[in-house]
Amino acid sequence: MAKDQMTPIERLSAYSQGKSIDRLPCVPIVGNTAARVIGVKVSELPSNGKLLAQAQIGAYRRFGYDIIRIFTDLYGQAEAMGAVIRYPKDETAYLDQPALTDISQIDRLSPANPYQDGNLPQQLEAMRIAVDEVGKEVVVTGALTGPFTNASFLIGAENLTRLVAKNPEAVHRLCRLSLETSLNYAKAIIDAGCTPSLTDPMSSATIISPKKFEEFSLPYLQQLIEYIHSRGKSVTLHICGKTAKIWELMANAGADCISIDNAASLTEAKGKIGNRLRLMGNVKPSEVMLQGSQADVRLAVLGGVREAYDNPKGYIIASGCSLPTETPFANIDAMLDAVREIGYPITEEKLNDLEQRWSI
């Protein structure tokens, strides 16, 4: 692996200030692939803070990307509130049973204490270890599930969809409870020296309409982001799927950076909201990073750079979502190597030259 001229923190700080950098920031979103780096099972990570930290620090050191994200799955907050999560031996966790079988049980719910409930204490331990070991050179973030998505894990996605139409006040009660847990966890993440990184897949325009997003998701994202900002931290917001219809609302939520799924267009996002916030994305995690060749990865990185390197508020090269667990290490290396070869500053002439060479 080639050695970079700057540390990730130096690079991101200089980039934000419009100063000279060696290359664009790059974040292959490494989740449970980190287990493969240190040779452990995926199921060993969520409940073992020391092992989770070792895996994510090991992945960062192995590949040399620009942001560490302490993450195993989206269910930590819901599990801490009573949802039943299953942990297959060597696969990503999944929701087995929501916390509630019927909305009439809602009074049973209370906000989670991140220092006591579920696996949240282990996640926080991993964050503290990572900050202590590498926090002076790289930003360490902690994954935070958005309130609307967490609400879906409390009652079940199908039930939540029905409630949106038939009992909106119940949805708001679930979202308010989720928000309280999110605020508690955001505070703990920041107190651990990390930056919360927001993911809210159920808020996707693929799942709910922009009008429903504005009613049921936006107000709670705004309150959460306002708190994170009050603690001096910026916010990256990722919503899966097709999000073009809600980009302006995502910006209105207060996000500083939007992580664009591969189902969406960086060019379109740049035109609509590029003057308001930074863009991040959107190399295909499955088709390219998991299944593609190293040449495919290099060309995909080049395509993203061509689309968004001139975004007014900046651009971070990234996968469109978390990488599949079995993503080949060689493809992650190819992503970083491509970014290093593209370098900075970037010109159309250089991009054309690289495209010609990499296409052979």
mmCIF file with all atom_site columns, N, CA, C and O in Angstrom, residues 4-5 117 130 152-153 238:
data_model
loop_
_atom_site.group_PDB
_atom_site.id
_atom_site.type_symbol
_atom_site.label_atom_id
_atom_site.label_alt_id
_atom_site.label_comp_id
_atom_site.label_asym_id
_atom_site.label_entity_id
_atom_site.label_seq_id
_atom_site.pdbx_PDB_ins_code
_atom_site.Cartn_x
_atom_site.Cartn_y
_atom_site.Cartn_z
_atom_site.occupancy
_atom_site.B_iso_or_equiv
_atom_site.pdbx_formal_charge
_atom_site.auth_seq_id
_atom_site.auth_comp_id
_atom_site.auth_asym_id
_atom_site.auth_atom_id
_atom_site.pdbx_PDB_model_num
ATOM 1  N N  . ASP A 1 4   ? 0.579   7.647  2.222  1.00 0.00 ? 4   ASP A N  1
ATOM 2  C CA . ASP A 1 4   ? 0.040   8.974  1.961  1.00 0.00 ? 4   ASP A CA 1
ATOM 3  C C  . ASP A 1 4   ? 0.943   10.049 2.564  1.00 0.00 ? 4   ASP A C  1
ATOM 4  O O  . ASP A 1 4   ? 1.690   9.818  3.522  1.00 0.00 ? 4   ASP A O  1
ATOM 5  N N  . GLN A 1 5   ? 0.834   11.238 2.009  1.00 0.00 ? 5   GLN A N  1
ATOM 6  C CA . GLN A 1 5   ? 1.638   12.356 2.500  1.00 0.00 ? 5   GLN A CA 1
ATOM 7  C C  . GLN A 1 5   ? 1.031   13.000 3.744  1.00 0.00 ? 5   GLN A C  1
ATOM 8  O O  . GLN A 1 5   ? 1.734   13.642 4.513  1.00 0.00 ? 5   GLN A O  1
ATOM 9  N N  . ASP A 1 117 ? -27.582 -0.563 28.469 1.00 0.00 ? 117 ASP A N  1
ATOM 10 C CA . ASP A 1 117 ? -28.548 -1.391 27.751 1.00 0.00 ? 117 ASP A CA 1
ATOM 11 C C  . ASP A 1 117 ? -27.974 -2.013 26.476 1.00 0.00 ? 117 ASP A C  1
ATOM 12 O O  . ASP A 1 117 ? -27.302 -1.344 25.681 1.00 0.00 ? 117 ASP A O  1
ATOM 13 N N  . ALA A 1 130 ? -10.619 3.112  20.068 1.00 0.00 ? 130 ALA A N  1
ATOM 14 C CA . ALA A 1 130 ? -10.166 3.619  18.771 1.00 0.00 ? 130 ALA A CA 1
ATOM 15 C C  . ALA A 1 130 ? -9.670  5.054  18.880 1.00 0.00 ? 130 ALA A C  1
ATOM 16 O O  . ALA A 1 130 ? -8.638  5.415  18.296 1.00 0.00 ? 130 ALA A O  1
ATOM 17 N N  . SER A 1 152 ? -39.129 1.780  13.266 1.00 0.00 ? 152 SER A N  1
ATOM 18 C CA . SER A 1 152 ? -39.561 0.613  12.488 1.00 0.00 ? 152 SER A CA 1
ATOM 19 C C  . SER A 1 152 ? -39.091 -0.686 13.130 1.00 0.00 ? 152 SER A C  1
ATOM 20 O O  . SER A 1 152 ? -39.746 -1.722 13.014 1.00 0.00 ? 152 SER A O  1
ATOM 21 N N  . PHE A 1 153 ? -37.949 -0.650 13.820 1.00 0.00 ? 153 PHE A N  1
ATOM 22 C CA . PHE A 1 153 ? -37.457 -1.841 14.499 1.00 0.00 ? 153 PHE A CA 1
ATOM 23 C C  . PHE A 1 153 ? -38.210 -2.091 15.809 1.00 0.00 ? 153 PHE A C  1
ATOM 24 O O  . PHE A 1 153 ? -38.226 -3.211 16.306 1.00 0.00 ? 153 PHE A O  1
ATOM 25 N N  . HIS A 1 238 ? -26.706 9.411  5.911  1.00 0.00 ? 238 HIS A N  1
ATOM 26 C CA . HIS A 1 238 ? -26.889 8.443  4.828  1.00 0.00 ? 238 HIS A CA 1
ATOM 27 C C  . HIS A 1 238 ? -28.306 7.894  4.857  1.00 0.00 ? 238 HIS A C  1
ATOM 28 O O  . HIS A 1 238 ? -28.770 7.398  5.887  1.00 0.00 ? 238 HIS A O  1
#
